[in-house]
XYZ file of C-alpha atoms in Angstrom:
584
model
C 66.659 120.668 100.927
C 69.695 118.293 101.152
C 68.756 116.606 98.132
C 68.467 119.923 96.499
C 71.438 121.783 97.617
C 73.379 118.370 96.027
C 71.110 119.077 92.433
C 72.060 123.053 92.648
C 75.545 122.244 93.735
C 75.941 120.058 90.795
C 73.899 121.939 88.174
C 76.153 124.973 89.115
C 79.655 122.955 89.122
C 78.819 121.600 85.989
C 77.697 124.911 84.453
C 81.416 126.326 85.232
C 83.351 123.344 84.221
C 81.322 123.168 80.736
C 80.717 126.638 80.527
C 77.125 125.920 79.177
C 74.677 128.515 80.082
C 71.960 127.871 82.627
C 68.924 128.110 81.396
C 66.675 131.631 82.639
C 64.224 129.400 84.523
C 66.944 127.505 86.211
C 68.637 130.949 87.418
C 65.506 132.018 88.735
C 64.952 128.849 91.024
C 68.418 129.415 91.942
C 67.943 132.973 92.589
C 64.853 131.752 95.288
C 67.499 128.935 96.270
C 70.236 131.430 97.060
C 67.986 133.670 99.577
C 66.554 130.848 101.478
C 70.049 128.947 102.123
C 72.961 130.847 100.927
C 72.376 134.004 103.098
C 74.894 137.147 102.996
C 77.668 135.162 101.910
C 76.192 134.062 98.380
C 76.162 135.556 95.253
C 73.370 138.088 94.051
C 71.424 136.818 90.826
C 73.104 140.015 89.066
C 76.884 138.462 89.911
C 75.443 135.168 88.840
C 74.056 136.500 85.554
C 77.575 137.678 84.907
C 79.364 134.907 85.621
C 77.164 133.157 83.232
C 77.759 135.456 80.389
C 81.736 135.404 81.100
C 81.364 131.608 81.132
C 79.584 131.713 77.715
C 82.202 133.607 76.067
C 84.556 131.505 76.871
C 82.167 128.839 75.790
C 82.369 130.059 72.572
C 86.153 130.633 72.232
C 86.260 126.645 73.012
C 83.800 126.576 70.195
C 86.447 127.593 67.659
C 88.903 124.473 67.977
C 88.193 121.572 66.531
C 86.224 118.992 68.571
C 89.329 116.442 68.033
C 91.863 118.941 69.585
C 89.816 119.388 72.488
C 91.603 117.324 75.872
C 89.073 114.958 77.466
C 88.538 115.288 81.427
C 87.549 113.457 84.140
C 86.965 115.807 86.878
C 86.286 114.480 90.354
C 84.033 116.333 93.370
C 81.896 115.345 96.302
C 78.625 116.250 96.482
C 76.688 117.044 99.860
C 75.330 113.719 99.712
C 79.105 112.321 100.628
C 79.593 110.726 97.383
C 82.373 111.015 94.905
C 81.044 112.398 91.508
C 83.377 112.103 88.246
C 81.874 114.709 86.101
C 82.730 113.560 82.437
C 83.965 116.069 79.754
C 83.629 114.605 76.378
C 85.786 116.075 73.415
C 82.416 118.000 72.449
C 83.361 120.755 75.030
C 80.729 122.153 76.750
C 78.528 118.987 76.424
C 79.229 117.951 79.623
C 76.233 116.608 80.729
C 74.964 114.646 77.160
C 73.661 111.415 77.966
C 75.720 108.328 77.438
C 75.453 107.706 73.732
C 78.628 110.544 72.673
C 80.713 107.734 74.155
C 81.477 105.099 72.250
C 81.066 101.768 73.324
C 79.097 102.981 76.508
C 82.804 103.160 78.655
C 84.590 105.907 79.275
C 88.013 104.712 79.864
C 90.534 106.139 82.997
C 93.924 106.066 84.308
C 95.455 108.025 87.591
C 98.271 109.722 86.950
C 98.759 110.173 91.068
C 98.100 106.982 91.853
C 99.716 105.020 89.296
C 96.855 102.457 89.065
C 96.262 100.525 85.590
C 93.513 101.881 83.399
C 89.921 100.710 84.527
C 86.421 101.185 82.398
C 83.678 103.118 83.694
C 80.704 101.813 82.093
C 78.153 104.367 81.608
C 74.613 103.974 81.878
C 72.011 106.192 79.844
C 71.825 109.759 81.180
C 73.850 108.830 84.135
C 76.944 110.890 85.765
C 79.866 108.331 86.359
C 80.598 107.570 89.803
C 83.907 106.482 91.554
C 83.489 103.811 94.050
C 87.343 103.917 94.802
C 88.342 107.692 95.581
C 89.280 108.515 92.213
C 91.827 111.577 92.527
C 93.436 112.991 89.203
C 91.661 111.062 86.715
C 92.297 111.764 83.208
C 90.107 110.556 80.235
C 92.022 108.104 77.350
C 90.647 107.907 74.123
C 88.305 104.972 73.836
C 89.371 104.624 69.973
C 92.535 102.777 71.286
C 91.123 100.014 73.246
C 89.686 96.779 71.011
C 86.385 95.116 72.259
C 88.764 92.509 73.615
C 90.956 94.961 75.481
C 87.822 96.407 76.735
C 86.803 93.114 78.352
C 89.999 92.575 79.946
C 89.992 95.982 81.640
C 88.876 95.486 85.414
C 85.709 98.385 85.998
C 85.620 101.248 88.393
C 83.396 98.653 90.603
C 86.321 95.935 90.797
C 89.627 96.335 92.010
C 91.912 95.987 89.566
C 94.070 93.270 88.606
C 97.723 93.676 90.089
C 100.359 91.996 88.301
C 102.205 88.968 90.125
C 104.766 89.643 92.271
C 108.508 89.612 90.434
C 109.321 86.809 93.046
C 106.765 84.546 91.971
C 108.196 84.899 88.049
C 111.608 83.079 86.323
C 114.676 83.983 86.814
C 115.289 83.604 90.270
C 112.842 86.383 91.140
C 113.811 88.767 88.499
C 110.328 89.226 86.960
C 109.602 88.679 82.834
C 109.520 91.148 80.058
C 107.614 94.366 79.471
C 107.634 97.359 77.730
C 108.934 99.424 79.954
C 111.583 96.782 81.039
C 112.493 97.128 76.779
C 112.895 100.676 77.157
C 114.852 100.642 79.987
C 116.920 98.137 78.780
C 117.163 99.704 75.479
C 118.237 103.078 77.123
C 121.178 100.944 78.987
C 122.851 99.175 76.610
C 123.297 102.212 74.748
C 125.112 103.949 78.172
C 127.225 100.653 78.144
C 128.122 101.042 74.247
C 128.983 105.041 74.945
C 130.448 104.738 78.537
C 133.943 105.533 78.350
C 134.435 104.386 82.216
C 133.232 100.879 80.693
C 135.774 101.272 77.771
C 139.050 101.959 80.535
C 137.727 99.193 82.340
C 138.223 96.671 79.082
C 141.036 98.114 78.676
C 142.668 97.339 81.905
C 141.329 93.627 81.805
C 143.043 93.335 78.216
C 146.402 94.826 79.817
C 145.997 92.666 82.369
C 145.586 89.770 80.078
C 148.698 90.347 78.025
C 150.184 90.294 81.768
C 150.030 86.856 81.955
C 151.728 86.409 78.422
C 154.029 88.263 79.657
C 155.027 85.655 82.961
C 154.277 83.030 80.710
C 156.993 83.983 77.822
C 159.813 83.405 80.592
C 159.121 79.505 80.839
C 160.336 79.233 77.167
C 163.989 79.651 76.247
C 165.391 83.513 76.712
C 167.434 83.978 73.299
C 169.668 87.110 73.309
C 171.957 88.190 70.038
C 174.584 90.666 70.619
C 176.843 92.425 68.539
C 180.839 94.152 69.492
C 182.167 96.421 67.533
C 185.831 97.211 68.582
C 187.278 101.055 67.783
C 190.720 100.535 69.047
C 193.079 99.291 71.600
C 194.972 101.406 74.560
C 196.822 101.373 77.854
C 199.335 98.964 79.002
C 198.578 95.071 78.926
C 198.624 92.380 76.398
C 196.364 93.539 73.009
C 194.612 91.451 70.815
C 195.490 92.130 66.913
C 191.998 90.679 66.394
C 189.901 93.077 68.204
C 191.151 96.524 67.690
C 189.260 97.969 64.733
C 185.982 98.142 63.602
C 187.295 95.172 61.169
C 186.838 92.515 63.788
C 183.250 92.872 64.394
C 182.157 90.081 66.697
C 178.353 88.266 67.138
C 177.464 86.310 69.877
C 174.464 84.743 70.890
C 172.895 82.772 73.859
C 170.018 80.461 74.646
C 169.249 80.355 78.597
C 166.245 78.099 79.682
C 165.038 77.886 83.163
C 165.359 74.708 84.696
C 164.336 75.172 88.175
C 163.636 78.105 90.314
C 161.447 77.053 93.583
C 158.111 77.822 92.041
C 158.679 81.717 91.326
C 157.572 81.474 87.444
C 154.632 79.391 88.188
C 153.498 81.755 91.384
C 154.062 85.073 89.684
C 151.482 83.375 86.476
C 148.840 82.581 89.127
C 149.234 85.813 90.500
C 149.005 87.460 87.149
C 145.699 84.933 86.331
C 144.118 86.396 89.738
C 144.807 90.128 88.617
C 143.060 89.363 85.278
C 140.067 87.653 87.020
C 139.798 90.422 89.367
C 140.054 93.320 86.084
C 137.094 90.931 84.139
C 134.905 91.452 87.478
C 135.824 94.768 87.627
C 134.371 95.161 84.175
C 131.142 93.621 85.938
C 130.910 96.194 88.546
C 131.658 99.510 86.351
C 128.801 97.953 83.837
C 126.256 97.460 86.765
C 127.364 100.932 88.075
C 126.733 102.810 84.536
C 123.390 100.776 84.501
C 122.662 102.089 87.805
C 123.403 105.538 86.965
C 121.181 105.221 83.870
C 118.089 103.784 85.863
C 118.460 106.261 88.265
C 118.186 109.167 85.539
C 115.497 107.727 84.586
C 113.888 107.354 87.506
C 114.352 110.864 88.605
C 112.970 112.166 85.072
C 109.829 110.239 85.304
C 109.432 111.627 88.750
C 109.884 114.836 87.741
C 107.814 114.747 85.168
C 104.984 113.347 86.988
C 105.367 116.539 89.930
C 105.497 118.742 86.868
C 102.230 117.432 85.945
C 100.938 117.949 89.289
C 102.397 121.547 90.037
C 100.855 122.345 86.749
C 97.561 121.053 87.616
C 97.970 123.225 90.874
C 98.829 126.216 89.055
C 96.363 125.852 86.247
C 93.861 125.824 89.554
C 95.561 128.891 91.106
C 95.446 130.740 88.136
C 91.406 129.718 87.710
C 90.544 131.310 91.154
C 92.439 134.534 90.080
C 90.501 134.920 87.079
C 87.015 134.084 88.771
C 88.243 136.781 91.433
C 89.438 139.421 89.099
C 85.035 138.945 87.279
C 84.105 139.418 91.062
C 86.176 142.080 92.137
C 84.918 143.893 88.730
C 81.962 144.312 90.957
C 82.369 144.235 94.682
C 86.188 146.101 95.109
C 85.409 144.572 98.942
C 87.088 141.192 98.055
C 90.393 142.795 96.290
C 92.537 141.106 99.568
C 91.578 137.661 98.180
C 92.564 138.627 95.121
C 95.626 139.386 96.327
C 96.175 136.494 98.159
C 94.916 134.140 95.226
C 97.838 136.007 93.375
C 100.458 135.454 95.582
C 99.282 131.579 95.552
C 99.723 131.706 92.182
C 103.098 133.317 92.000
C 104.050 130.454 94.301
C 102.526 127.530 91.975
C 104.767 129.049 89.533
C 107.967 129.235 91.407
C 107.050 125.251 91.780
C 106.539 124.609 88.066
C 109.871 126.542 87.532
C 111.770 124.250 90.164
C 110.729 121.455 89.307
C 111.393 121.958 85.603
C 115.032 122.842 86.407
C 115.973 119.709 88.206
C 114.365 117.766 85.377
C 116.470 119.709 83.331
C 119.472 118.997 85.413
C 118.694 115.492 85.270
C 118.302 115.409 81.521
C 121.966 116.877 81.317
C 123.159 113.882 83.707
C 121.738 110.866 81.156
C 123.076 113.270 77.771
C 126.400 112.626 79.339
C 126.112 108.671 80.362
C 124.146 108.367 76.614
C 125.125 111.019 74.281
C 121.958 112.479 73.748
C 118.474 113.031 74.810
C 115.883 110.901 76.169
C 112.469 111.297 75.395
C 110.532 108.934 78.173
C 107.239 106.900 77.036
C 104.259 108.014 78.603
C 103.102 105.267 80.642
C 106.393 103.991 81.922
C 105.780 101.078 84.881
C 108.339 100.518 87.418
C 106.477 98.019 89.544
C 108.398 94.760 87.942
C 111.584 95.922 89.540
C 110.769 94.531 93.036
C 112.773 91.488 94.106
C 112.778 89.609 97.301
C 115.667 89.775 99.869
C 116.012 86.191 99.786
C 116.887 86.191 96.252
C 119.135 89.073 96.805
C 121.023 87.660 99.607
C 121.581 84.295 97.806
C 122.726 86.492 94.653
C 125.277 87.544 96.841
C 127.406 84.475 96.135
C 128.136 85.992 92.835
C 128.805 88.939 93.261
C 131.441 90.478 91.314
C 133.057 92.485 93.693
C 133.083 89.588 95.979
C 134.629 87.782 93.150
C 136.956 90.461 93.003
C 138.040 90.520 96.537
C 138.548 86.946 96.528
C 140.765 87.055 93.554
C 142.359 90.320 94.977
C 143.353 87.932 98.129
C 144.717 84.854 95.950
C 146.625 87.673 93.986
C 148.341 88.856 96.508
C 149.265 85.241 98.282
C 150.500 84.111 94.833
C 152.900 87.523 94.677
C 153.834 86.580 98.325
C 154.714 83.151 96.971
C 156.785 84.243 94.375
C 158.948 86.492 96.615
C 159.600 83.860 99.020
C 161.049 81.534 95.918
C 162.946 84.161 94.659
C 165.069 83.873 97.916
C 166.186 80.634 96.760
C 168.427 80.017 93.703
C 167.664 79.796 89.853
C 169.189 77.225 88.108
C 169.597 77.652 84.069
C 170.715 76.015 81.128
C 172.918 78.020 79.348
C 173.951 77.558 75.624
C 176.193 80.248 73.976
C 178.335 80.999 71.106
C 180.815 84.302 69.945
C 182.613 84.268 66.813
C 184.770 86.484 68.634
C 188.532 85.720 68.031
C 191.080 85.312 70.923
C 195.058 86.819 70.606
C 195.893 83.798 68.564
C 193.182 84.320 65.906
C 190.758 81.681 67.144
C 187.225 81.512 67.322
C 185.480 80.192 70.363
C 183.437 77.237 70.207
C 180.122 77.093 70.902
C 179.768 76.057 74.985
C 176.280 74.876 76.889
C 176.572 74.119 80.892
C 174.143 74.902 84.019
C 173.673 78.095 85.131
C 173.340 79.219 88.907
C 171.942 82.266 90.099
C 171.567 82.465 93.669
C 171.043 86.312 95.594
C 173.045 84.520 98.718
C 172.763 88.251 100.786
C 170.440 91.438 99.900
C 170.606 92.803 103.203
C 166.915 91.761 104.297
C 164.971 93.167 101.068
C 164.064 89.932 100.339
C 162.321 88.814 103.432
C 160.932 92.145 103.971
C 159.284 92.224 100.630
C 157.826 89.045 101.054
C 156.512 89.753 104.283
C 154.890 92.899 102.966
C 153.066 91.196 100.335
C 151.667 88.632 102.653
C 150.586 91.384 105.126
C 148.642 92.882 101.939
C 146.997 89.377 101.214
C 145.826 89.565 104.967
C 144.475 93.063 104.101
C 142.556 91.796 101.272
C 141.200 89.293 103.180
C 139.893 91.883 105.679
C 138.683 93.968 102.749
C 136.860 90.952 101.676
C 135.065 90.341 104.722
C 134.146 93.868 105.038
C 132.933 93.793 101.923
C 130.350 90.951 102.394
C 129.121 92.400 105.479
C 128.815 95.511 103.821
C 126.609 94.279 101.002
C 124.473 92.445 103.189
C 123.808 95.218 106.020
C 123.243 98.064 102.896
C 120.396 95.367 101.332
C 118.995 94.598 104.101
C 118.412 98.375 105.495
C 117.568 99.358 101.458
C 114.801 96.650 101.998
C 113.556 97.994 105.009
C 113.609 101.549 102.901
C 111.453 100.234 100.059
C 109.132 98.589 102.401
C 108.586 101.713 104.567
C 108.711 104.519 101.022
C 105.525 102.179 99.817
C 103.578 102.650 103.029
C 104.263 105.860 103.503
C 103.184 106.270 99.623
C 100.117 104.724 99.976
C 99.220 106.621 103.247
C 100.114 110.124 101.228
C 97.516 108.608 98.365
C 94.672 108.109 100.912
C 95.681 111.595 102.400
C 95.950 113.231 98.922
C 92.264 111.635 98.485
C 91.024 112.911 101.972
C 92.846 116.356 101.011
C 91.113 116.366 97.673
C 87.279 116.027 99.298
C 88.285 118.864 101.617
C 89.286 121.154 99.260
C 86.293 120.491 97.268
C 84.228 120.846 100.305
C 86.355 124.177 100.841
C 85.403 125.648 98.084
C 81.885 124.909 97.745
C 81.536 126.135 101.390
C 83.291 129.689 100.276
C 81.720 129.554 97.016
C 78.373 128.939 97.328
C 77.851 129.050 101.110
C 80.098 131.742 102.374
C 81.069 129.856 105.589
C 84.985 129.096 104.604
C 87.506 132.328 103.912
C 89.497 132.000 100.799
C 92.699 131.536 102.909
C 91.027 128.110 104.245
C 90.247 127.387 100.191
C 94.440 128.317 99.371
C 95.398 126.491 102.605
C 93.375 123.337 101.191
C 94.667 123.794 97.939
C 98.313 123.724 99.042
C 97.997 120.930 101.448
C 96.505 118.762 98.183
C 99.338 119.937 96.318
C 101.897 118.893 98.871
C 100.154 115.569 99.771
C 100.558 114.509 95.759
C 103.811 115.561 95.795
C 104.949 113.549 98.971
C 102.760 110.947 97.275
C 104.729 110.686 94.177
C 108.118 111.140 95.734
C 107.797 108.572 98.386
C 106.504 105.839 95.756
C 109.892 106.806 93.453
C 111.820 106.424 96.811
C 110.645 102.757 97.087
C 111.327 102.636 93.134
C 114.673 103.854 93.205
C 115.165 101.223 96.738
C 114.263 98.639 94.468
C 116.987 99.561 91.773
C 119.496 100.270 94.718
C 119.222 96.787 95.767
C 119.113 95.419 92.433
C 122.012 97.529 91.994
C 123.989 96.389 95.377
C 123.428 93.047 94.827
C 124.860 93.113 91.246
C 121.210 91.848 89.860
C 120.751 94.794 87.805
C 122.069 93.456 84.395
C 120.658 90.288 84.588
C 117.268 91.874 85.808
C 117.443 93.715 82.264
C 118.598 90.318 80.414
C 121.742 92.417 79.352
C 125.573 89.906 79.343
C 127.688 91.087 82.299
C 130.382 91.423 80.061
C-alpha cells in the first residue's frame, strides 16, 4: 500500500504542476484509492474531475505561449517513501513526465538561489525522474545550451559534493585571492565611485594645499627681497625740513634683501612639520578612497541581498496565490470551506506586504548607490562574494601599513616638529641684510648701499612663547595617545568582526539546513491536508510561513558574513588591494 500511495501521490502532484489531465482509467483507479485510503477528508471524484478540467484550461492557455518563452522549473518534493524527488518541468510546458530525450545531452543543469551552490549537473536516465541526494531547495533549471561539452564535463553531478574553490588565504597577494568576473564587476563599480566622489576630490585638494604649505615654508630659507616706494606730499609743523622730501617730485625707492643666517632650527622644524602634515594628508586620501570603496561595496552587497530576498518573497507570494486560486475553485463546490479561503487570502496579503517592504529597501539602497556613482547599478545575475574572505593573521599583519595608523604617526611627528619650531622661536634670529634707498637727505645727498648683520630677539613676550611651546608638546602627547588608541581599536574591531563573520556563516549553514527540513515539512503538511485531510490549512500556512522565514534568515546570515568580510577588509585598509586598485 505504501508504494501505491507514493505512486498516486506523485501522479497527482505531477498532474497539478504540469496541467496535464489524468486519463480516465487513472481517475477510476484513484477513485477506488480515495474511498479506501483518503476517507472523509479527501476530495470526491467529481471534485477531482472539476480540478482536472480547470487544470486543462490553464494548460491550453499556457500552450499559446511559445515554448522558448516558457520558464523551465525544477520542483522538489518529498514522496511517502522518504526520498527527495525533483520533478522536471521542461520548456515543453505540460510534458513534465516525458522521457529524458527531450533534454539536450541527457543532462539537466540546475542551480540553487537559496543555498548559493554552484551549478550542478543531473545526469538523466531514460524515463527516470531526477533524484537529488543533496536535499535540494529552490532549484531552478538553466538552459543547457549555454554549456559546452567541456563545461558540462567539468561540472559536479548531483551525486557528488560540488567542488569548492580554494580559500583566499591560500592564494597570492597576501591571502587576498585571485581575480574573478564578480570581482571585476565590483572593481569597475568602485573605480567609477572613486572618480565620481567629491569626498575624494576634497581630500586630494587638501593634500595639494599641504604640499604648497611645504613650499611656502621652504621659501623662507631663500633671501627675502623687499621693494618699496616713498612719495612725500608736504612737510608741516616745527622741526627741520628736508627740501628734497617735500613734494611728489621727491619720490624715492628702496630695496632690501634679508637672508636668514641662523634661527636655531626654527625653519627646518617648521619644514619638517609641514612635510609630516602633507604625509598625513596623503594617508587621508587613502582612508577616504577606502571608505568610498567600502560604502560602494556595502551597497552592492545589500542590493544583492535584497534581490535574493525579493526572489524568495515572490516565490512565497506565488505559493500563497496558488493556494488561494485552488481554494476559490474548491469553495465553488464546497461553501463550508470558505474559512480556509479567508485564511489563505490573509497570508497572500501578508506575502504581498513582505515583497513591497523588501522592494522599498532595495530602492533605498539603489538611491544610495546612485549618490555614490551618479547612476543606477545593474547587478550581474550570479554575483559571487565567497572570495572576499581573508584570514585574521594576514589582516593583523597588514595593520603595519594601515593609513589610519600611519596618519596618526605623521600627526604625532608634525606636532613634535611644531613644538621644536616654537621652542626655537624663543631664541634670536640672525639675518644678513643688504639695503639701498635713493632718498636724499637735507643736503641733497643720496644714501649708499648698506649691508650688515641684523639680530632680532623677542626677549620678553609675557610668557606667551613658552605657553605656545608647552601647548604644542601636549598636542603631540595627545596625538601619540590617539595613535595608541587607534592601534588597539583596530585590532579589537578586526578580531570582533572575524568572530562575527564565522558565527554568521555558521548560522547561515544552520538556517539552510533548517530551511531544507521545513521544505520537507511544508510539503508533507500540504500532502496530508490536500490528499488525506489529516492536517488543517492553518498547519499548511504556518509551515509555508516558517519555510519562508528560514529562507530569508539564511540569506540574511549569509550576507551578514559577507558584510563582515568586507568590513574586515575595510578596517584593515586592504579593500582596494583586494580589488587591485591603487591606493592613491
